[in-house]
PDB file of N, CA and C in Angstrom:
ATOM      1  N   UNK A   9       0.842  -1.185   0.000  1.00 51.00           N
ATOM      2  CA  UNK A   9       0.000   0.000   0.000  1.00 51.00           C
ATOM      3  C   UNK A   9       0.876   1.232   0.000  1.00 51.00           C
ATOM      4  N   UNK A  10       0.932   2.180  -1.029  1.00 55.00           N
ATOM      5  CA  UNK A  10       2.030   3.215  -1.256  1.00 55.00           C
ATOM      6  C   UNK A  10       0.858   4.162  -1.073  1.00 55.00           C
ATOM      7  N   UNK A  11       1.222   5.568  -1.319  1.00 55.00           N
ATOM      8  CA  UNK A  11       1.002   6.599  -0.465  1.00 55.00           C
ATOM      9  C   UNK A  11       1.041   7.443   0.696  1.00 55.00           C
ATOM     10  N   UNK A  12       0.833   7.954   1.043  1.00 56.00           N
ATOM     11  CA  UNK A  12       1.137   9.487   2.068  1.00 56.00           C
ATOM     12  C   UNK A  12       1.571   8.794   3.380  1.00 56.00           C
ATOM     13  N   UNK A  13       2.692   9.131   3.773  1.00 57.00           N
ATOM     14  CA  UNK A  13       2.744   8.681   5.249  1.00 57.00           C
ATOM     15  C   UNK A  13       1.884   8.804   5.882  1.00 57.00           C
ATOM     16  N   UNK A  14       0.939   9.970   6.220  1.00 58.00           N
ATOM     17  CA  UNK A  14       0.469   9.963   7.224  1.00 58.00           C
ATOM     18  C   UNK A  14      -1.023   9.711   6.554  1.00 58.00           C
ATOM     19  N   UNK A  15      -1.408   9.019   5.570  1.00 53.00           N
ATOM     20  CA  UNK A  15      -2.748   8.727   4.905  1.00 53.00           C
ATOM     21  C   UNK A  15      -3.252   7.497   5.744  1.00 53.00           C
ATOM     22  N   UNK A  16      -4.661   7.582   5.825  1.00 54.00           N
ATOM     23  CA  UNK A  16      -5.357   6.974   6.775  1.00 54.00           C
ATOM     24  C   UNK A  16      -5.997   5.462   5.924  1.00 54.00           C
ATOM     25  N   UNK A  17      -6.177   4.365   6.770  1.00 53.00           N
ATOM     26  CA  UNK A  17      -6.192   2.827   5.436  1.00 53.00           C
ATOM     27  C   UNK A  17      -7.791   3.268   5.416  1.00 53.00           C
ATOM     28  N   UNK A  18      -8.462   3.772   4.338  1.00 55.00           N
ATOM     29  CA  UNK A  18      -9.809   3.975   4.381  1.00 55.00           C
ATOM     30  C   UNK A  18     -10.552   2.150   4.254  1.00 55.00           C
ATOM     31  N   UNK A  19      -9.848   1.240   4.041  1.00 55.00           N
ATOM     32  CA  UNK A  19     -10.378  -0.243   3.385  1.00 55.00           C
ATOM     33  C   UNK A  19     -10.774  -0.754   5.192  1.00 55.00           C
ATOM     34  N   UNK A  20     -10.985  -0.214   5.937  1.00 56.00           N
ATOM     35  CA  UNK A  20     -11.641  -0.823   7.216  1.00 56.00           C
ATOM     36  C   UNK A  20     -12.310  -1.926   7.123  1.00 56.00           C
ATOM     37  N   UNK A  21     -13.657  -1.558   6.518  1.00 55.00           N
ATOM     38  CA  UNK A  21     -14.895  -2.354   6.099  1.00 55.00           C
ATOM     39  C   UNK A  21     -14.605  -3.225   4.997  1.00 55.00           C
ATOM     40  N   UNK A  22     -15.671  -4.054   4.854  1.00 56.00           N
ATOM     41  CA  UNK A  22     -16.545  -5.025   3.659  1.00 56.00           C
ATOM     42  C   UNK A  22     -16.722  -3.832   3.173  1.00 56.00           C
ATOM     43  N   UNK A  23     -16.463  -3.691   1.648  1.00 58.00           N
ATOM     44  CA  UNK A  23     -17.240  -2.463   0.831  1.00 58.00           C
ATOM     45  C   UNK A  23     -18.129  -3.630  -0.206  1.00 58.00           C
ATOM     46  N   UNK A  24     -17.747  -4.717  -0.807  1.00 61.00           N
ATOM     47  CA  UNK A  24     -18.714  -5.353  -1.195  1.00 61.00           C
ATOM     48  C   UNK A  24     -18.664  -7.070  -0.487  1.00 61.00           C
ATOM     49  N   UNK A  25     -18.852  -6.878   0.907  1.00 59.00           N
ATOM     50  CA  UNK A  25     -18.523  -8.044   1.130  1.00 59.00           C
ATOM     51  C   UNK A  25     -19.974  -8.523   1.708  1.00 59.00           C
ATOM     52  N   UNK A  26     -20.116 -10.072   2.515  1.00 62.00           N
ATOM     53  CA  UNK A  26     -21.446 -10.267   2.347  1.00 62.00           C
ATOM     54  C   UNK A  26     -21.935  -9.278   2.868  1.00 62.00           C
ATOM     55  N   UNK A  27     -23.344  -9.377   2.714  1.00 66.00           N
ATOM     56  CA  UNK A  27     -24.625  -8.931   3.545  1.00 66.00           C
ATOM     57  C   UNK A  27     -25.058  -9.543   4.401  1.00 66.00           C
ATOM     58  N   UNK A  28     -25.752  -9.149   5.488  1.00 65.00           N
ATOM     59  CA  UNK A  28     -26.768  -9.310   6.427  1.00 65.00           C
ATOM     60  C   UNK A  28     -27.405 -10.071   6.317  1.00 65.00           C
ATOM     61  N   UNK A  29     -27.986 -11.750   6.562  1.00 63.00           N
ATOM     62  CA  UNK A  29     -29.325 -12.348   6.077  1.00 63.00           C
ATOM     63  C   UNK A  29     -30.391 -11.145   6.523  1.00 63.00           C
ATOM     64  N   UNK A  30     -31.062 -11.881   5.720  1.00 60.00           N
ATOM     65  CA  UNK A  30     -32.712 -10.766   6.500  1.00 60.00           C
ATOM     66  C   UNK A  30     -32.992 -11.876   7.865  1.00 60.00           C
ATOM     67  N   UNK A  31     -34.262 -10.525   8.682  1.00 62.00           N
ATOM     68  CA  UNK A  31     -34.364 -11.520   9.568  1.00 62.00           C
ATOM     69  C   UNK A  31     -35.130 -13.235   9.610  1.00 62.00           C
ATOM     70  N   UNK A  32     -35.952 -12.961   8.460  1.00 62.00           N
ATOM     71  CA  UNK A  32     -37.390 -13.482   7.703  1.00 62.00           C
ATOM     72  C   UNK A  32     -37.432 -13.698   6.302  1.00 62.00           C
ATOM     73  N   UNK A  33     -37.087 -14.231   5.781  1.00 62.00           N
ATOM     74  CA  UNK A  33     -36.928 -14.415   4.155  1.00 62.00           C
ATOM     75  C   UNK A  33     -38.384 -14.619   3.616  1.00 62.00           C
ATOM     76  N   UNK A  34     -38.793 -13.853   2.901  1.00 65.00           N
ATOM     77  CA  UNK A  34     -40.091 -13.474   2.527  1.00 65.00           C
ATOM     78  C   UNK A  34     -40.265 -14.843   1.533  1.00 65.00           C
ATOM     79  N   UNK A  35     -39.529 -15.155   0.844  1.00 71.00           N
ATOM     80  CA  UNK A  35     -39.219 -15.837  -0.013  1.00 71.00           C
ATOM     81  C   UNK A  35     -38.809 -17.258   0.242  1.00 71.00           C
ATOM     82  N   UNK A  36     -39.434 -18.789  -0.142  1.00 72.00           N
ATOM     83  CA  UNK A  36     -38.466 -19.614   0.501  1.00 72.00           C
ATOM     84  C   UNK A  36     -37.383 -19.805  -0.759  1.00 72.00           C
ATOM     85  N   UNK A  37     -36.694 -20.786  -0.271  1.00 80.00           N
ATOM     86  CA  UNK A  37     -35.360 -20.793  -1.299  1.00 80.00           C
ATOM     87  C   UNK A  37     -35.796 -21.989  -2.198  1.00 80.00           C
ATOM     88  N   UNK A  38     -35.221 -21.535  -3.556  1.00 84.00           N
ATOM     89  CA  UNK A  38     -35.331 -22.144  -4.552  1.00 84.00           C
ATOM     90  C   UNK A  38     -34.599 -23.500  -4.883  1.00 84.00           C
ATOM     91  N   UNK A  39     -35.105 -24.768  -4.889  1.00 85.00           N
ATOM     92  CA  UNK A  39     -34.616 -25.992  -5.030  1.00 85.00           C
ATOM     93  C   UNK A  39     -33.846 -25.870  -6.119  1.00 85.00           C
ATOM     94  N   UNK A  40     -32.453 -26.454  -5.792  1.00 90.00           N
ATOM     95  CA  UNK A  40     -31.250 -26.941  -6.880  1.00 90.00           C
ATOM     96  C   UNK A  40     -31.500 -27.814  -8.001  1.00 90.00           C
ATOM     97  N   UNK A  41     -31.573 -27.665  -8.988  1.00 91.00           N
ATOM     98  CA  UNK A  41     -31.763 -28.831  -9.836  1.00 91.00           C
ATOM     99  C   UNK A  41     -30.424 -30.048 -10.430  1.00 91.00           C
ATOM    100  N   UNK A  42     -30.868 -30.922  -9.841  1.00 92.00           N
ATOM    101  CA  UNK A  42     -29.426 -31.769  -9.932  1.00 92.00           C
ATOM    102  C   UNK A  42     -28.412 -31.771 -11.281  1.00 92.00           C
ATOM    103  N   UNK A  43     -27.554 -31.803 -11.489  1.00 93.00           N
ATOM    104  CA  UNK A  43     -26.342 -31.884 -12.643  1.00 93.00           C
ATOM    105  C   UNK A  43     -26.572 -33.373 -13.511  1.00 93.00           C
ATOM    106  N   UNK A  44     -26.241 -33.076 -14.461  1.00 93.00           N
ATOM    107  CA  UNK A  44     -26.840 -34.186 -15.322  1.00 93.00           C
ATOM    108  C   UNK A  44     -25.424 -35.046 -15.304  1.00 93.00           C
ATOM    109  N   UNK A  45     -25.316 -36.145 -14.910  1.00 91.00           N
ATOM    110  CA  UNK A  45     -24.323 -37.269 -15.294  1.00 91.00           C
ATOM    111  C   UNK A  45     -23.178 -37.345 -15.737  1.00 91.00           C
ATOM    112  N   UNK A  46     -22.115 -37.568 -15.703  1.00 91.00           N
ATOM    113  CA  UNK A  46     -20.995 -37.043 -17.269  1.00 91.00           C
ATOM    114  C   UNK A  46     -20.783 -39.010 -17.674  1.00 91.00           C
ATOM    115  N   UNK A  47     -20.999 -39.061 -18.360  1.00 90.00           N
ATOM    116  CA  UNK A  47     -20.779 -40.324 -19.368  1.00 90.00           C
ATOM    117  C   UNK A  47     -19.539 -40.889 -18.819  1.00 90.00           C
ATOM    118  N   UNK A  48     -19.959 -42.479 -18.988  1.00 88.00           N
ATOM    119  CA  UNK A  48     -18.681 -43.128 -18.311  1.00 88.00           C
ATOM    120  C   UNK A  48     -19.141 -44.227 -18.920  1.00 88.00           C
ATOM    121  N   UNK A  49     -17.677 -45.208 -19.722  1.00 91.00           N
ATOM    122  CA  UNK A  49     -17.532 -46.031 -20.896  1.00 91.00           C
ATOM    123  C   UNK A  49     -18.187 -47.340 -20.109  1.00 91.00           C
ATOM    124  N   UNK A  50     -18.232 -47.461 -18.397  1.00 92.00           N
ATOM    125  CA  UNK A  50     -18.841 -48.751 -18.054  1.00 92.00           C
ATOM    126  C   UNK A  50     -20.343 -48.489 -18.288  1.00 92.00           C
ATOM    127  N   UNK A  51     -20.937 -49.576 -18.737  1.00 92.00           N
ATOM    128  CA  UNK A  51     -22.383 -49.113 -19.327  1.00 92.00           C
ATOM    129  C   UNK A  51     -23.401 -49.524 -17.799  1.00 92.00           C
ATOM    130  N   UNK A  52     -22.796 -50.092 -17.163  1.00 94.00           N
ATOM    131  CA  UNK A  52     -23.270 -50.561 -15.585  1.00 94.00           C
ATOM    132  C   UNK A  52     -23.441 -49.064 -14.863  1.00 94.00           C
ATOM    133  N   UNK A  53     -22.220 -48.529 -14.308  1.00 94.00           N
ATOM    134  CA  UNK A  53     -21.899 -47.634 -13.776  1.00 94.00           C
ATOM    135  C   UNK A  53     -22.739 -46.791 -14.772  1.00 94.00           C
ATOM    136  N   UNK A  54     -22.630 -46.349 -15.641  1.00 94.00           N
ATOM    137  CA  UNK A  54     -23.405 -45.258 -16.512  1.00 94.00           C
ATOM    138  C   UNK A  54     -24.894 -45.250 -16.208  1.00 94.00           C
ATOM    139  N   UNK A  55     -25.587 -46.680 -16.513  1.00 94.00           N
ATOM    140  CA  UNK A  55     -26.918 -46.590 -16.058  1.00 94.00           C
ATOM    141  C   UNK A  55     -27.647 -46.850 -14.787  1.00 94.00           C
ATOM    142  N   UNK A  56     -26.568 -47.596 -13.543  1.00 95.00           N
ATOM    143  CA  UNK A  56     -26.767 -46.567 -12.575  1.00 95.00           C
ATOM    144  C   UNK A  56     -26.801 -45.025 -12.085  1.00 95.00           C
ATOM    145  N   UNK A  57     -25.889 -44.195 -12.886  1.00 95.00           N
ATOM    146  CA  UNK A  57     -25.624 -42.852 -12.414  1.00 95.00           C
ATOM    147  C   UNK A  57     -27.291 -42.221 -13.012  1.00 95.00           C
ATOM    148  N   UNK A  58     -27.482 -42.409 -14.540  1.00 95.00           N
ATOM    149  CA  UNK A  58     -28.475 -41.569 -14.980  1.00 95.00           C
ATOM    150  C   UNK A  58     -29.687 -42.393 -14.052  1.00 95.00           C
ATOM    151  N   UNK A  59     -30.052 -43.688 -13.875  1.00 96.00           N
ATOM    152  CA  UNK A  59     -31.399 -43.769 -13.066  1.00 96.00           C
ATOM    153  C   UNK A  59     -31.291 -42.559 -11.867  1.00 96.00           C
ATOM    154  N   UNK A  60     -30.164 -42.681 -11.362  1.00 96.00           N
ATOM    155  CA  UNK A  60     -30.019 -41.991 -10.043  1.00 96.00           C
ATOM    156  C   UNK A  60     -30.303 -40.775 -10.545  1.00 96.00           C
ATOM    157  N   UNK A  61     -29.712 -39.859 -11.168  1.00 96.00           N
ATOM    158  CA  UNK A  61     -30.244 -38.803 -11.547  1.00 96.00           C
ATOM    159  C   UNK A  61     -31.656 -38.377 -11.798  1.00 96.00           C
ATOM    160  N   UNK A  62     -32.332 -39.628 -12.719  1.00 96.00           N
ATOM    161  CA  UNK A  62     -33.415 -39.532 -12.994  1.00 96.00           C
ATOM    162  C   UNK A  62     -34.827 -39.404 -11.670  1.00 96.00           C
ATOM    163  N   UNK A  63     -34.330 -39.851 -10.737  1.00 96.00           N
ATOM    164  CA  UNK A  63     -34.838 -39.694  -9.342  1.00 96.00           C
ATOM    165  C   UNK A  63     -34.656 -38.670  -8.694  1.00 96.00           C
ATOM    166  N   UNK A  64     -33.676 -38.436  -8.777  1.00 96.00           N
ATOM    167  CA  UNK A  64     -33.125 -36.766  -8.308  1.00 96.00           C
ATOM    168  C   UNK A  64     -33.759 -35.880  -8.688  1.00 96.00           C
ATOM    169  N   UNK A  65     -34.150 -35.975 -10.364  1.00 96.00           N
ATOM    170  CA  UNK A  65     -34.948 -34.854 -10.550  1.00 96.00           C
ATOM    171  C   UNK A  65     -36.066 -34.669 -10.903  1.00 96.00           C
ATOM    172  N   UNK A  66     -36.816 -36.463 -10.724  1.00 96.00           N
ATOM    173  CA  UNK A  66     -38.375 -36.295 -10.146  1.00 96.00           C
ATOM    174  C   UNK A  66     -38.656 -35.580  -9.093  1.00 96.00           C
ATOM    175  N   UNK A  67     -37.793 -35.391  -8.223  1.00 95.00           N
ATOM    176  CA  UNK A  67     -37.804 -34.790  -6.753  1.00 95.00           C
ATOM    177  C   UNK A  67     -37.811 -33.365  -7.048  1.00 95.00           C
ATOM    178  N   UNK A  68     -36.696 -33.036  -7.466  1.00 95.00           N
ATOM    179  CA  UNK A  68     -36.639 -31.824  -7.857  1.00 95.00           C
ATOM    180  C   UNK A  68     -37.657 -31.130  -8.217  1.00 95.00           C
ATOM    181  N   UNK A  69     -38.478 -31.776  -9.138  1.00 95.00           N
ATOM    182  CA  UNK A  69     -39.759 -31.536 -10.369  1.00 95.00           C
ATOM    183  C   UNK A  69     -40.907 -31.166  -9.246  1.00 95.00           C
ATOM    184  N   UNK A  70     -40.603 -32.139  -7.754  1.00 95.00           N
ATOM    185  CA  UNK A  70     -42.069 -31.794  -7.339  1.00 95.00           C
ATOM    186  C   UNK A  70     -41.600 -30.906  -6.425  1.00 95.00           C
ATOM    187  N   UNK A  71     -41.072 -30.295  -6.306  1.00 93.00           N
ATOM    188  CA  UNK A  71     -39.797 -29.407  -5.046  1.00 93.00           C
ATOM    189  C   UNK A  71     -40.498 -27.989  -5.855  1.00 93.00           C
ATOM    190  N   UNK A  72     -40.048 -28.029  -6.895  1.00 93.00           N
ATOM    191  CA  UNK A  72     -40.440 -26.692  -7.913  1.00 93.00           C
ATOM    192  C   UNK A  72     -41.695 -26.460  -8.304  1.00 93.00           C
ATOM    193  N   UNK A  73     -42.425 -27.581  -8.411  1.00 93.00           N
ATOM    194  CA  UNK A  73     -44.124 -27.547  -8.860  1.00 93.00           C
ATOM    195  C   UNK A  73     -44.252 -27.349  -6.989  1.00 93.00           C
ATOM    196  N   UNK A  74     -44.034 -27.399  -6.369  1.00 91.00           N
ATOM    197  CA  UNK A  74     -44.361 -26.677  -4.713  1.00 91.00           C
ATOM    198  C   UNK A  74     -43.945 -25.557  -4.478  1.00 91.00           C
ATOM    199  N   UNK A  75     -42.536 -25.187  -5.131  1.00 90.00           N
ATOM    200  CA  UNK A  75     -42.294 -23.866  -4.757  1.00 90.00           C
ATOM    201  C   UNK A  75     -42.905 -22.409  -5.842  1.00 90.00           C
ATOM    202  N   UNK A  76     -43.289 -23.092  -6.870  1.00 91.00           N
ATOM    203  CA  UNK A  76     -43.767 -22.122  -8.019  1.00 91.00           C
ATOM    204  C   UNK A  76     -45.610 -21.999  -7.296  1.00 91.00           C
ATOM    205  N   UNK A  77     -46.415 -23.067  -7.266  1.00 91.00           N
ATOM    206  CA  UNK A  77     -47.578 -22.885  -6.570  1.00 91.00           C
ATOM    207  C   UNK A  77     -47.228 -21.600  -4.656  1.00 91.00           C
ATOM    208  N   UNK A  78     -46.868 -22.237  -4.378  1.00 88.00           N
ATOM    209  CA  UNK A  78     -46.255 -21.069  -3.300  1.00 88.00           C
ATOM    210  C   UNK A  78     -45.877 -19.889  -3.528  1.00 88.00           C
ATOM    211  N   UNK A  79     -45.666 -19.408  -4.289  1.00 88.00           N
ATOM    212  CA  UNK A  79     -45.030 -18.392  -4.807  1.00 88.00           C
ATOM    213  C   UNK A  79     -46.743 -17.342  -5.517  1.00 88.00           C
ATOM    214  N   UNK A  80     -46.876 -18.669  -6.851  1.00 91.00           N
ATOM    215  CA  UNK A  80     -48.445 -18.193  -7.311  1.00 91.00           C
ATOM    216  C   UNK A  80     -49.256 -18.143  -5.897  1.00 91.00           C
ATOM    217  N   UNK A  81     -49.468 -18.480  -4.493  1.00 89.00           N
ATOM    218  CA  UNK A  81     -50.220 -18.147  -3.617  1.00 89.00           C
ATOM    219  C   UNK A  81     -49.946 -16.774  -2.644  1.00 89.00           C
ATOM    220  N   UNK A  82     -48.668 -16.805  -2.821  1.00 87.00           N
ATOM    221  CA  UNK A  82     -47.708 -15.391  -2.402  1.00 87.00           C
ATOM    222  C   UNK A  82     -48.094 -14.381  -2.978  1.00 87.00           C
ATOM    223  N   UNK A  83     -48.111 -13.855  -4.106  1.00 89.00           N
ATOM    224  CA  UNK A  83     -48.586 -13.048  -5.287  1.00 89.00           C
ATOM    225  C   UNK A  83     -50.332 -13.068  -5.012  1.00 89.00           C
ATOM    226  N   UNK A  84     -51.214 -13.854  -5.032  1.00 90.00           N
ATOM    227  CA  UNK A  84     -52.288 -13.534  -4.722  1.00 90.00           C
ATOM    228  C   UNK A  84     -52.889 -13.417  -3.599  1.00 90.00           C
ATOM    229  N   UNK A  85     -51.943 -12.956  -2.268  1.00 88.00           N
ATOM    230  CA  UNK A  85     -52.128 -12.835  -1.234  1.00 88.00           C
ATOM    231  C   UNK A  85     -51.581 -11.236  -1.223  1.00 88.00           C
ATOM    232  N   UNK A  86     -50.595 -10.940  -1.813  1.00 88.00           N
ATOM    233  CA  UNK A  86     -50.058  -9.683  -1.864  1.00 88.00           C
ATOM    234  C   UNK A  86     -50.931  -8.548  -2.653  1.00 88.00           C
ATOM    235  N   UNK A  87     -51.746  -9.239  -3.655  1.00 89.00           N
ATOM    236  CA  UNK A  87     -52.767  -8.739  -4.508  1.00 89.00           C
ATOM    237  C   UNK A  87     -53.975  -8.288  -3.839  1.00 89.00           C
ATOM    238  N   UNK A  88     -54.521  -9.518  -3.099  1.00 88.00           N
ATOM    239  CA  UNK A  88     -55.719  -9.600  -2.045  1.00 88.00           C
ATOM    240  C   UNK A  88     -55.592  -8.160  -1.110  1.00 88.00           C
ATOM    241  N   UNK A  89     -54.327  -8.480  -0.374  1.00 86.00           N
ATOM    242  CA  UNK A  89     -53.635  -6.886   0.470  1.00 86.00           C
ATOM    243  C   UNK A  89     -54.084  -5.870  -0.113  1.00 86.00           C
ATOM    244  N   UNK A  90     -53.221  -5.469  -1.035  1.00 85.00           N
ATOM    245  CA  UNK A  90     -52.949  -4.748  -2.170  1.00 85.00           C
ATOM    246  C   UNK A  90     -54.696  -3.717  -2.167  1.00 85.00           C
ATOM    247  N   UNK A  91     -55.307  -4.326  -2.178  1.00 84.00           N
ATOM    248  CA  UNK A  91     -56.883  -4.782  -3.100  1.00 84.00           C
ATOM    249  C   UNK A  91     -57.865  -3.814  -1.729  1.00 84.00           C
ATOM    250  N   UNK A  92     -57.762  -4.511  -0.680  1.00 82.00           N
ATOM    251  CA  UNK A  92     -58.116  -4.403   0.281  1.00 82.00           C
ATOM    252  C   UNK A  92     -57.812  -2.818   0.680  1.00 82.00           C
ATOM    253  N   UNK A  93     -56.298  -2.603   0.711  1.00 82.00           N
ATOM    254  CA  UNK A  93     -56.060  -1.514   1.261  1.00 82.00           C
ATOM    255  C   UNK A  93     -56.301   0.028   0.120  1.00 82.00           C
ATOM    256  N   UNK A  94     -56.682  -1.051  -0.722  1.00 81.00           N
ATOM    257  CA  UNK A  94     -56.980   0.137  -1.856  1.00 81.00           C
ATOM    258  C   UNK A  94     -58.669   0.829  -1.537  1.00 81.00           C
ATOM    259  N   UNK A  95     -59.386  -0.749  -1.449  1.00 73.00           N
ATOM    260  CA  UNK A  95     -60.374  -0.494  -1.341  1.00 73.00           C
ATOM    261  C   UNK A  95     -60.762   0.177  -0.150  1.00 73.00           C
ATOM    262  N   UNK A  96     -59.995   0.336   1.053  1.00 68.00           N
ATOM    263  CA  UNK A  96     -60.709   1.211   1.946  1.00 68.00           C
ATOM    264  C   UNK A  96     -59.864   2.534   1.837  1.00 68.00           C
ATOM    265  N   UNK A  97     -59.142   2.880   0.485  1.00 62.00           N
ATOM    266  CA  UNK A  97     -59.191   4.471   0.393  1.00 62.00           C
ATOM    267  C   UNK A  97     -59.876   4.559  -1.049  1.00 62.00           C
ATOM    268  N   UNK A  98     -60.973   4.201  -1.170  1.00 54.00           N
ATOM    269  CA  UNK A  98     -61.613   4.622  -2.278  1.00 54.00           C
ATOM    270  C   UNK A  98     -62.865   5.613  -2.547  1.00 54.00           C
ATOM    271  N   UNK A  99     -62.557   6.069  -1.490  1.00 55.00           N
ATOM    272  CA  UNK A  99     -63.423   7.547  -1.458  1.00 55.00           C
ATOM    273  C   UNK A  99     -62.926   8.514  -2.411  1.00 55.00           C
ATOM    274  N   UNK A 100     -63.016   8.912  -3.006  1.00 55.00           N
ATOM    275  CA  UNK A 100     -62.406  10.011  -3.727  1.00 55.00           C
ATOM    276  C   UNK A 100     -61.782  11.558  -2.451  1.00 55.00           C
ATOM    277  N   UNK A 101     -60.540  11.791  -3.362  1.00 55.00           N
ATOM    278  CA  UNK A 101     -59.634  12.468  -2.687  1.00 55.00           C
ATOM    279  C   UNK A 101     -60.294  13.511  -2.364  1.00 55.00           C
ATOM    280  N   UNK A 102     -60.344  14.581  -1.746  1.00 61.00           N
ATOM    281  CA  UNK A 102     -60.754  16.140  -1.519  1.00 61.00           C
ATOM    282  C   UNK A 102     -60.307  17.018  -2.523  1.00 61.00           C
ATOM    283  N   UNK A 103     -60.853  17.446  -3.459  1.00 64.00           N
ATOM    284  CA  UNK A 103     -60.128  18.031  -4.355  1.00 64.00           C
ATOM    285  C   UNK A 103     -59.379  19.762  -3.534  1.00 64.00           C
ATOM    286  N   UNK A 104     -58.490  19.532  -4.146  1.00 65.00           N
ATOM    287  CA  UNK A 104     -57.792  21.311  -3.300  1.00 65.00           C
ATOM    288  C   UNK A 104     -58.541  22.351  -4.190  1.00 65.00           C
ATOM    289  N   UNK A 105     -58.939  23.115  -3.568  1.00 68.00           N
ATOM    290  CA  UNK A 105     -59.265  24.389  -3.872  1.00 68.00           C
ATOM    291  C   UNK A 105     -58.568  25.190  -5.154  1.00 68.00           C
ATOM    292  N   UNK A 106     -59.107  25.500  -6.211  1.00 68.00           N
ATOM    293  CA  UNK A 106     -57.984  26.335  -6.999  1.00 68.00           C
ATOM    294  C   UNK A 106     -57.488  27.567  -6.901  1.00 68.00           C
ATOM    295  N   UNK A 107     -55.955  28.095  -7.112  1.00 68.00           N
ATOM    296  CA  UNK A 107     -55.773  29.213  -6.147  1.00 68.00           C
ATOM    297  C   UNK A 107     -56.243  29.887  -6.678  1.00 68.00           C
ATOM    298  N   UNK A 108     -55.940  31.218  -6.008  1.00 72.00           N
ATOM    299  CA  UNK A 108     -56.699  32.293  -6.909  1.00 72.00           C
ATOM    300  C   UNK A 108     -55.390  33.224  -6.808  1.00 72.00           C
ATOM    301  N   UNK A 109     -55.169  33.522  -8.516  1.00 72.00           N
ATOM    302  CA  UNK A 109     -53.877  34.301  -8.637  1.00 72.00           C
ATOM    303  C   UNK A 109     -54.082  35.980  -7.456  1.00 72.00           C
ATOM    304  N   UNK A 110     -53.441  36.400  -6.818  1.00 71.00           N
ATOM    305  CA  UNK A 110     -52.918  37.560  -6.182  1.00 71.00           C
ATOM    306  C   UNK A 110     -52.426  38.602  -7.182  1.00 71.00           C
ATOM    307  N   UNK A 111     -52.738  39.352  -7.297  1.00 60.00           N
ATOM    308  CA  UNK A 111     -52.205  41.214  -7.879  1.00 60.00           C
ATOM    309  C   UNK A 111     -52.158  41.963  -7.122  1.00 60.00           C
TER     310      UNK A 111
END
């Protein structure tokens, strides 16, 4: 680190280092979808690995068809809110008075 003798190390902090979890993740977390196989010349070993896979990501499949419905119930709960709080300011505003120019 070159510069001023008497220059101060401004790098104290994380400037992009992690973040904070939240306290509450509004959101749940999104299921991994497993890695597909890499080919291997024993045809044993090979079609063990892809069945296995293939299970992996039946799972997966219903992990995501749960977390996408959750999500679509999230959104129409936020809407419902949304809806609600609209509807009890739906009085019409007070209109302001128009000024009246001064001379």
């Amino acid at each position: 680190r070159g510069g001023c003798a008497n220059s101060v190390d401004t790098r104290k902090f994380w400037v992009h280092g992690p973040s904070m979890p939240k306290a509450s993740p509004s959101k749940a977390p999104l299921p991994k979808k497993p890695r597909e196989p890499k080919k291997v010349k024993d045809v044993a070993l090979n079609t063990m690995r892809v069945a296995n896979y293939q299970a992996k990501l039946a799972v997966y499949e219903e992990e995501m068809a749960a977390y996408k419905a959750g999500q679509r119930e999230r959104k129409v709960d936020k809407r419902s809110a949304q809806r609600r709080l609209s509807a009890g300011d739906a009085e019409p505003a007070a209109k302001r008075p128009t000024p009246v120019p001064s001379s």
